[in-house]
CSV table of C-alpha atoms in Angstrom, one decimal:
chain,number,residue,atom,x,y,z
S,1,MET,CA,16.3,-31.0,-9.1
S,2,ASP,CA,19.5,-28.3,-9.4
S,3,THR,CA,19.0,-24.4,-10.4
S,4,THR,CA,22.2,-22.8,-8.9
S,5,ALA,CA,23.9,-23.2,-11.3
S,6,SER,CA,21.7,-21.6,-14.2
S,7,CYS,CA,20.6,-19.3,-11.8
S,8,SER,CA,23.0,-17.6,-10.9
S,9,LEU,CA,22.5,-12.9,-11.0
S,10,PRO,CA,25.2,-11.4,-12.6
S,11,ASP,CA,26.8,-9.0,-10.5
S,12,ALA,CA,26.3,-6.0,-12.6
S,13,TRP,CA,22.6,-4.5,-14.2
S,14,PRO,CA,22.6,-5.0,-17.9
S,15,GLU,CA,21.3,-1.5,-18.4
S,16,PRO,CA,22.5,1.5,-16.9
S,17,VAL,CA,19.6,2.7,-14.0
S,18,VAL,CA,18.4,5.3,-14.0
S,19,PRO,CA,16.7,6.6,-10.9
S,20,VAL,CA,13.2,6.7,-11.4
S,21,GLN,CA,12.7,9.9,-8.9
S,22,SER,CA,15.0,12.0,-10.9
S,23,LEU,CA,12.9,11.5,-14.1
S,24,SER,CA,9.6,12.9,-11.9
S,25,GLU,CA,11.5,15.7,-10.6
S,26,ALA,CA,12.8,16.6,-13.4
S,27,GLY,CA,9.8,17.0,-14.9
S,28,VAL,CA,9.4,14.5,-18.3
S,29,SER,CA,5.8,15.3,-19.4
S,30,ALA,CA,5.5,11.6,-21.2
S,31,VAL,CA,6.5,8.3,-19.8
S,32,PRO,CA,9.6,7.2,-21.2
S,33,PRO,CA,9.1,3.7,-24.3
S,34,GLN,CA,11.2,1.3,-21.9
S,35,TYR,CA,8.2,2.7,-18.8
S,36,ILE,CA,5.5,1.5,-21.3
S,37,LYS,CA,4.0,-1.7,-20.3
S,38,PRO,CA,1.8,-3.4,-23.6
S,39,PRO,CA,-1.7,-2.6,-24.8
S,40,GLN,CA,-3.0,-5.7,-21.9
S,41,ASP,CA,-1.2,-4.6,-18.9
S,42,ARG,CA,-1.9,-1.4,-19.2
S,43,PRO,CA,-4.0,0.0,-15.9
S,44,VAL,CA,-7.6,0.8,-16.2
S,45,LEU,CA,-7.8,4.0,-14.1
S,46,PRO,CA,-9.5,4.2,-12.0
S,47,ALA,CA,-10.6,0.2,-11.5
S,48,PRO,CA,-13.0,-0.9,-9.4
S,49,SER,CA,-12.9,-0.5,-5.5
S,50,LEU,CA,-12.1,-4.5,-3.5
S,51,ASP,CA,-13.0,-4.0,-0.1
S,52,VAL,CA,-11.3,-6.8,2.2
S,53,PRO,CA,-11.0,-9.3,4.6
S,54,THR,CA,-10.0,-7.9,8.0
S,55,VAL,CA,-8.6,-10.8,11.4
S,56,ASP,CA,-8.3,-9.6,14.4
S,57,VAL,CA,-5.2,-10.4,15.3
S,58,ALA,CA,-6.1,-9.9,19.5
S,59,ALA,CA,-8.4,-13.1,19.3
S,60,PHE,CA,-5.1,-15.1,18.8
S,61,LEU,CA,-2.9,-13.1,21.9
S,62,ASP,CA,-5.0,-14.1,24.9
S,63,LEU,CA,-7.6,-17.4,24.9
S,64,ASP,CA,-8.1,-17.8,28.5
S,65,GLY,CA,-11.3,-18.7,28.4
S,66,ALA,CA,-14.5,-19.6,26.8
S,67,ALA,CA,-15.1,-16.3,24.8
S,68,ALA,CA,-11.9,-15.8,24.0
S,69,ALA,CA,-11.4,-19.8,22.1
S,70,CYS,CA,-15.1,-18.8,20.7
S,71,ALA,CA,-13.0,-15.7,19.6
S,72,ALA,CA,-10.2,-16.9,18.1
S,73,ALA,CA,-11.7,-19.9,16.5
S,74,GLU,CA,-14.4,-17.8,14.4
S,75,GLN,CA,-11.2,-16.1,13.0
S,76,LEU,CA,-9.3,-18.9,12.2
S,77,LYS,CA,-12.4,-19.2,10.2
S,78,ASN,CA,-12.7,-15.3,9.2
S,79,LEU,CA,-8.3,-16.7,7.3
S,80,ALA,CA,-8.6,-20.0,6.1
S,81,GLU,CA,-11.9,-18.1,3.6
S,82,ALA,CA,-9.1,-15.2,2.8
S,83,CYS,CA,-6.4,-17.5,2.4
S,84,SER,CA,-8.4,-19.7,0.4
S,85,LYS,CA,-10.2,-17.4,-1.1
S,86,HIS,CA,-8.7,-14.7,-1.4
S,87,GLY,CA,-5.1,-14.9,-1.0
S,88,PHE,CA,-5.0,-11.9,0.6
S,89,PHE,CA,-6.1,-9.8,4.2
S,90,GLN,CA,-6.0,-6.7,6.2
S,91,VAL,CA,-5.0,-7.7,10.0
S,92,VAL,CA,-6.3,-4.8,12.7
S,93,ASN,CA,-5.8,-4.8,16.0
S,94,HIS,CA,-2.2,-6.6,15.3
S,95,GLY,CA,-0.3,-4.4,18.5
S,96,VAL,CA,2.2,-2.5,16.6
S,97,GLN,CA,2.1,0.4,17.9
S,98,ALA,CA,0.7,3.8,15.4
S,99,SER,CA,4.1,6.3,16.4
S,100,THR,CA,6.4,2.7,16.0
S,101,VAL,CA,4.5,3.3,12.2
S,102,GLU,CA,4.3,7.6,11.4
S,103,ARG,CA,8.1,6.9,13.7
S,104,MET,CA,9.0,4.2,10.0
S,105,ARG,CA,6.9,6.2,7.3
S,106,GLY,CA,8.4,9.4,8.7
S,107,ALA,CA,12.4,8.0,8.0
S,108,TRP,CA,11.8,6.8,5.1
S,109,ARG,CA,10.3,9.4,3.1
S,110,ARG,CA,12.9,11.6,4.8
S,111,PHE,CA,15.6,9.4,2.7
S,112,PHE,CA,14.0,9.5,-0.5
S,113,ALA,CA,13.8,13.8,-0.7
S,114,LEU,CA,17.8,13.4,-0.2
S,115,GLU,CA,20.0,14.9,-2.8
S,116,MET,CA,19.8,11.5,-6.0
S,117,GLU,CA,23.9,11.0,-5.4
S,118,GLU,CA,23.3,10.9,-1.9
S,119,LYS,CA,20.7,7.5,-2.3
S,120,LYS,CA,22.7,6.3,-5.8
S,121,ALA,CA,26.5,6.4,-2.7
S,122,CYS,CA,23.8,3.3,-1.8
S,123,SER,CA,22.9,1.6,-5.3
S,124,ASN,CA,22.4,-2.1,-5.7
S,125,SER,CA,22.5,-4.3,-8.3
S,126,PRO,CA,21.6,-8.1,-9.3
S,127,SER,CA,24.2,-10.1,-7.2
S,128,ALA,CA,24.3,-7.6,-4.3
S,129,PRO,CA,19.7,-6.2,-3.3
S,130,GLU,CA,19.8,-4.5,-0.5
S,131,GLY,CA,20.4,-1.4,-0.6
S,132,TYR,CA,18.7,1.3,-3.4
S,133,GLY,CA,17.3,0.6,-6.3
S,134,SER,CA,15.1,0.8,-9.6
S,135,ARG,CA,14.7,-2.0,-11.2
S,136,ALA,CA,13.8,-6.5,-9.7
S,137,GLY,CA,14.8,-8.1,-13.2
S,138,VAL,CA,18.0,-8.7,-15.2
S,139,GLU,CA,17.0,-9.1,-18.7
S,140,LYS,CA,18.3,-6.8,-21.4
S,141,GLY,CA,16.5,-4.4,-22.4
S,142,ALA,CA,12.8,-5.6,-20.5
S,143,LEU,CA,10.7,-3.0,-19.7
S,144,LEU,CA,10.8,-1.0,-16.7
S,145,ASP,CA,8.5,0.4,-13.5
S,146,TRP,CA,8.1,3.8,-12.6
S,147,GLY,CA,9.0,3.4,-8.9
S,148,ASP,CA,12.0,3.6,-6.6
S,149,TYR,CA,12.7,1.2,-3.9
S,150,TYR,CA,15.4,0.6,-0.8
S,151,PHE,CA,16.0,-3.0,-0.2
S,152,LEU,CA,16.4,-4.5,3.5
S,153,ASN,CA,17.7,-7.6,5.0
S,154,ILE,CA,15.9,-8.5,8.6
S,155,LEU,CA,16.8,-11.4,9.8
S,156,PRO,CA,19.2,-13.6,10.1
S,157,ARG,CA,21.3,-11.0,11.6
S,158,GLU,CA,24.5,-12.8,9.4
S,159,ILE,CA,23.1,-12.1,6.4
S,160,LYS,CA,21.7,-8.1,7.6
S,161,ARG,CA,25.2,-7.6,7.7
S,162,ARG,CA,25.0,-6.7,4.7
S,163,ASN,CA,22.2,-3.9,4.7
S,164,LYS,CA,24.2,-0.7,3.4
S,165,TRP,CA,22.6,1.9,5.6
S,166,PRO,CA,23.1,5.3,4.2
S,167,LYS,CA,24.7,8.0,6.4
S,168,SER,CA,20.9,9.9,6.4
S,169,PRO,CA,18.8,10.4,8.1
S,170,HIS,CA,21.3,9.4,11.8
S,171,ASP,CA,17.7,8.5,13.4
S,172,LEU,CA,17.0,6.4,9.9
S,173,ARG,CA,19.0,2.6,11.8
S,174,GLU,CA,17.3,2.5,14.6
S,175,ILE,CA,13.8,3.6,13.9
S,176,THR,CA,14.1,0.9,11.0
S,177,GLU,CA,15.2,-2.0,13.1
S,178,ASP,CA,12.3,-0.8,15.5
S,179,TYR,CA,9.2,-1.3,13.2
S,180,GLY,CA,11.7,-4.7,11.8
S,181,ARG,CA,11.3,-5.7,15.5
S,182,ASP,CA,7.3,-5.5,16.1
S,183,LEU,CA,6.6,-6.5,12.2
S,184,MET,CA,8.6,-9.7,13.0
S,185,ASN,CA,7.1,-10.8,15.9
S,186,LEU,CA,3.4,-10.0,14.0
S,187,CYS,CA,4.7,-12.9,11.6
S,188,GLU,CA,5.4,-14.8,14.6
S,189,VAL,CA,1.1,-14.4,15.8
S,190,LEU,CA,0.4,-15.0,11.4
S,191,LEU,CA,2.6,-17.8,10.5
S,192,LYS,CA,0.6,-19.7,13.8
S,193,ALA,CA,-2.8,-18.9,13.3
S,194,MET,CA,-2.3,-19.9,9.5
S,195,SER,CA,-1.0,-23.7,10.4
S,196,LEU,CA,-4.0,-24.0,13.0
S,197,SER,CA,-5.3,-22.6,10.8
S,198,LEU,CA,-4.5,-25.8,7.8
S,199,GLY,CA,-5.4,-28.3,10.5
S,200,LEU,CA,-1.6,-29.0,11.1
S,201,GLY,CA,0.8,-28.3,14.3
S,202,GLU,CA,0.1,-24.3,15.5
S,203,ASN,CA,4.5,-24.5,15.0
S,204,GLN,CA,4.8,-26.5,12.5
S,205,LEU,CA,4.9,-23.7,9.6
S,206,HIS,CA,7.3,-21.9,11.8
S,207,ALA,CA,9.2,-25.1,11.5
S,208,ALA,CA,9.2,-25.2,8.1
S,209,PHE,CA,10.3,-21.5,7.8
S,210,GLY,CA,13.5,-22.9,9.8
S,211,SER,CA,12.1,-22.6,13.2
S,212,ASP,CA,14.1,-18.7,15.0
S,213,ASP,CA,17.5,-19.5,14.1
S,214,GLY,CA,16.9,-19.8,10.6
S,215,ILE,CA,13.6,-17.7,9.0
S,216,SER,CA,14.6,-15.0,7.5
S,217,ALA,CA,12.4,-11.6,7.0
S,218,CYS,CA,13.4,-9.1,4.7
S,219,MET,CA,12.7,-5.8,3.5
S,220,ARG,CA,11.6,-3.1,1.3
S,221,VAL,CA,10.6,0.3,1.1
S,222,ASN,CA,9.0,2.1,-2.0
S,223,TYR,CA,8.4,5.0,-3.1
S,224,TYR,CA,6.5,5.1,-6.8
S,225,PRO,CA,7.0,8.8,-7.9
S,226,LYS,CA,4.9,11.5,-9.5
S,227,CYS,CA,3.9,9.8,-12.8
S,228,PRO,CA,2.5,11.7,-16.0
S,229,GLN,CA,1.3,9.2,-17.8
S,230,PRO,CA,-0.1,6.8,-15.3
S,231,GLU,CA,-2.9,4.6,-17.9
S,232,LEU,CA,0.6,3.6,-19.9
S,233,THR,CA,2.4,2.0,-17.3
S,234,LEU,CA,2.6,0.7,-14.5
S,235,GLY,CA,4.7,1.1,-10.0
S,236,ILE,CA,5.2,-2.0,-10.3
S,237,SER,CA,4.7,-4.7,-12.4
S,238,SER,CA,1.6,-7.9,-11.4
S,239,HIS,CA,3.8,-10.7,-9.7
S,240,SER,CA,3.3,-12.8,-6.7
S,241,ASP,CA,5.6,-13.2,-3.8
S,242,ALA,CA,8.2,-16.2,-3.6
S,243,GLY,CA,8.8,-16.1,0.1
S,244,GLY,CA,6.3,-16.8,3.7
S,245,ILE,CA,4.0,-14.3,4.1
S,246,ALA,CA,4.1,-10.0,3.0
S,247,VAL,CA,2.7,-6.8,5.2
S,248,LEU,CA,2.6,-4.1,3.4
S,249,LEU,CA,2.4,-0.4,4.9
S,250,ALA,CA,0.5,1.2,3.0
S,251,ASP,CA,0.5,5.0,1.9
S,252,ASP,CA,-1.6,6.5,3.7
S,253,ARG,CA,-2.7,9.2,1.7
S,254,VAL,CA,-3.1,7.8,-2.1
S,255,LYS,CA,-4.1,4.5,-3.3
S,256,GLY,CA,-2.4,2.3,-5.7
S,257,THR,CA,-2.2,-1.7,-4.6
S,258,GLN,CA,-4.2,-4.0,-6.8
S,259,VAL,CA,-5.3,-7.6,-6.9
S,260,LEU,CA,-6.3,-9.4,-9.9
S,261,LYS,CA,-9.9,-11.5,-8.5
S,262,GLY,CA,-10.9,-13.3,-11.9
S,263,ASP,CA,-9.6,-11.0,-14.9
S,264,THR,CA,-10.4,-7.9,-12.5
S,265,TRP,CA,-8.6,-5.8,-11.6
S,266,TYR,CA,-9.1,-4.0,-8.0
S,267,THR,CA,-7.9,-1.0,-5.9
S,268,VAL,CA,-7.5,-1.6,-2.7
S,269,GLN,CA,-9.4,0.1,0.2
S,270,PRO,CA,-7.0,-0.1,3.1
S,271,ILE,CA,-8.4,-0.2,7.1
S,272,PRO,CA,-7.2,2.8,8.3
S,273,ASN,CA,-4.5,1.0,11.0
S,274,ALA,CA,-4.0,-1.6,9.2
S,275,PHE,CA,-1.8,-3.5,8.3
S,276,LEU,CA,-2.8,-5.7,4.0
S,277,VAL,CA,-1.1,-9.0,5.1
S,278,ASN,CA,-0.7,-11.3,1.4
S,279,VAL,CA,0.4,-15.2,0.6
S,280,GLY,CA,3.1,-15.7,-0.6
S,281,ASP,CA,3.9,-18.4,-2.8
S,282,GLN,CA,5.9,-20.9,-0.2
S,283,ILE,CA,2.4,-20.7,2.2
S,284,GLN,CA,0.5,-21.9,-1.4
S,285,ILE,CA,3.8,-24.7,-1.6
S,286,ILE,CA,3.1,-26.0,1.1
S,287,SER,CA,0.1,-26.0,1.8
S,288,ASN,CA,-0.8,-28.0,-1.3
S,289,ASP,CA,-2.2,-24.9,-3.5
S,290,LYS,CA,-5.4,-24.7,-0.4
S,291,TYR,CA,-4.0,-21.3,-0.1
S,292,LYS,CA,-3.5,-19.1,-2.5
S,293,SER,CA,-0.9,-16.3,-3.0
S,294,VAL,CA,-2.3,-13.3,-4.8
S,295,GLU,CA,-1.5,-11.7,-7.8
S,296,HIS,CA,-1.1,-7.6,-7.3
S,297,ARG,CA,0.5,-4.9,-8.3
S,298,ALA,CA,0.9,-1.2,-8.0
S,299,VAL,CA,0.1,1.8,-10.1
S,300,ALA,CA,1.9,4.7,-10.8
S,301,SER,CA,-0.4,7.8,-9.5
S,302,SER,CA,-0.5,11.5,-11.8
S,303,ASP,CA,-1.6,13.5,-8.5
S,304,ASP,CA,1.4,12.1,-5.8
S,305,ALA,CA,3.7,10.5,-5.3
S,306,ARG,CA,3.0,6.6,-3.6
S,307,PHE,CA,4.7,5.7,0.0
S,308,THR,CA,5.1,1.9,0.8
S,309,VAL,CA,7.1,-0.7,3.2
S,310,ALA,CA,6.6,-4.1,2.0
S,311,PHE,CA,7.8,-6.1,5.1
S,312,PHE,CA,8.7,-10.2,3.9
S,313,CYS,CA,8.7,-13.1,6.4
S,314,ASN,CA,10.5,-15.8,5.1
S,315,PRO,CA,12.1,-19.3,5.0
S,316,SER,CA,15.3,-20.1,6.1
S,317,GLY,CA,17.6,-19.3,2.7
S,318,ASN,CA,19.0,-23.2,2.9
S,319,LEU,CA,15.4,-25.5,3.7
S,320,PRO,CA,14.1,-27.1,0.7
S,321,ILE,CA,10.2,-26.5,0.8
S,322,GLY,CA,7.7,-28.6,-0.3
S,323,PRO,CA,3.7,-29.9,0.3
S,324,ALA,CA,3.1,-30.3,4.2
S,325,ALA,CA,3.2,-34.0,4.7
S,326,GLN,CA,-0.9,-34.5,6.7
S,327,LEU,CA,-1.6,-32.5,3.5
S,328,VAL,CA,-0.6,-34.6,0.6
S,329,SER,CA,-2.9,-38.6,0.4
S,330,SER,CA,-4.2,-40.0,-2.8
S,331,GLN,CA,-7.4,-37.7,-3.7
S,332,SER,CA,-4.8,-34.9,-2.8
S,333,PRO,CA,-1.7,-35.6,-4.7
S,334,ALA,CA,1.6,-33.4,-4.1
S,335,LEU,CA,1.2,-30.6,-6.8
S,336,TYR,CA,5.7,-29.4,-5.9
S,337,THR,CA,8.8,-30.9,-6.7
S,338,PRO,CA,10.6,-29.3,-3.6
S,339,ILE,CA,13.0,-27.0,-4.3
S,340,VAL,CA,14.7,-24.2,-1.5
S,341,PHE,CA,13.7,-21.1,-0.7
S,342,ASP,CA,17.2,-19.3,-1.9
S,343,GLU,CA,17.8,-21.2,-5.3
S,344,TYR,CA,13.6,-20.3,-6.4
S,345,ARG,CA,13.8,-16.7,-4.7
S,346,ARG,CA,17.2,-16.4,-7.7
S,347,PHE,CA,15.0,-18.2,-10.8
S,348,SER,CA,12.2,-15.9,-9.5
S,349,ARG,CA,15.0,-12.3,-8.9
S,350,ARG,CA,16.1,-13.8,-12.4
S,351,ARG,CA,13.2,-14.1,-13.9
S,352,GLY,CA,11.4,-10.1,-13.3
S,353,LEU,CA,8.3,-9.6,-11.9
S,354,LYS,CA,5.8,-11.9,-14.1
S,355,GLY,CA,2.7,-12.6,-12.3
S,356,LYS,CA,3.1,-16.2,-10.6
S,357,SER,CA,4.7,-17.8,-13.8
S,358,GLN,CA,6.9,-18.7,-11.9
S,359,LEU,CA,5.6,-21.0,-9.5
S,360,GLU,CA,3.9,-22.5,-12.7
S,361,ALA,CA,7.2,-23.1,-13.8
S,362,MET,CA,7.8,-25.2,-10.0
S,363,LYS,CA,4.2,-26.5,-10.7
S,364,ASN,CA,5.4,-28.1,-13.7
S,365,SER,CA,8.7,-29.3,-12.9
S,366,LYS,CA,9.9,-26.9,-15.0
S,367,VAL,CA,12.8,-24.8,-13.1
S,368,HIS,CA,16.1,-25.1,-15.3
């Protein structure tokens, strides 16, 4: 199906963009109307907490000997259960050094502490999402989220060249690229493990994503300023991730990531030194719904600002993504028509953050 023409993105936002940080630092005592969510979408605070399934990545790195093979089999079972029942999990013993994580946090906290005009010099647009921004969808008059962000491409190299790098902090680019390499290595391990846990060949998901020359990755650094009325708004609206897998570095001080299970929103309790991993829409498509992408959101806080880093490992933009042939049968027919990932992503960006509606529209062949 051809979605390119109808899903192209405009060059400018439909209204002037006001960074949320500027509102918070101006001391607004009430949330402006354009940030107030309808009653059914407002968070219940405090929300019940949720212990997230844990996967030990070290088990996938050392496979020598019977004991190691047994440990890997156990973790593959944990991974399959987490992906099929929850759509998310936390990873420990992931190989990313604590010093790398702390440098990343420090550099980007320094960026968001810069003067507003210095940050706005790197502003993005719908058709050029790289850079500093404060909104996602392009619908005029849409309700907005209480958060700012910085978006960057990591892979492939030719897309990475479009990045807007701020002039300050001077070491931010080096630190971010080091972090991105480590996160990509982690994602490679997770893709192989997820492929095996689905009963596919070890490298099948990697190949479906485009292999070494085609696989893509991007990063969104999120800043959720202090909010006067967090019960009326959201840091980021409910959504599933359009890509493959997302690896979230949670705030080490302020909780705020929530996941939907059934009809209830739960606040995630992060494990120190762990990453939260979300199954994305493309994994749900390839698995033919055996694995589920998770609907999640972020809440705001009246006590303090919150900071997170989301790393996305995605298919090549020009590859059609559809259910794996081994996971389709007469008893389990294909639920999705293959669609090129860039078209799916443009479709999602045009709609904005609206739960899993973009995936359901595709499943029902309603993308137009």
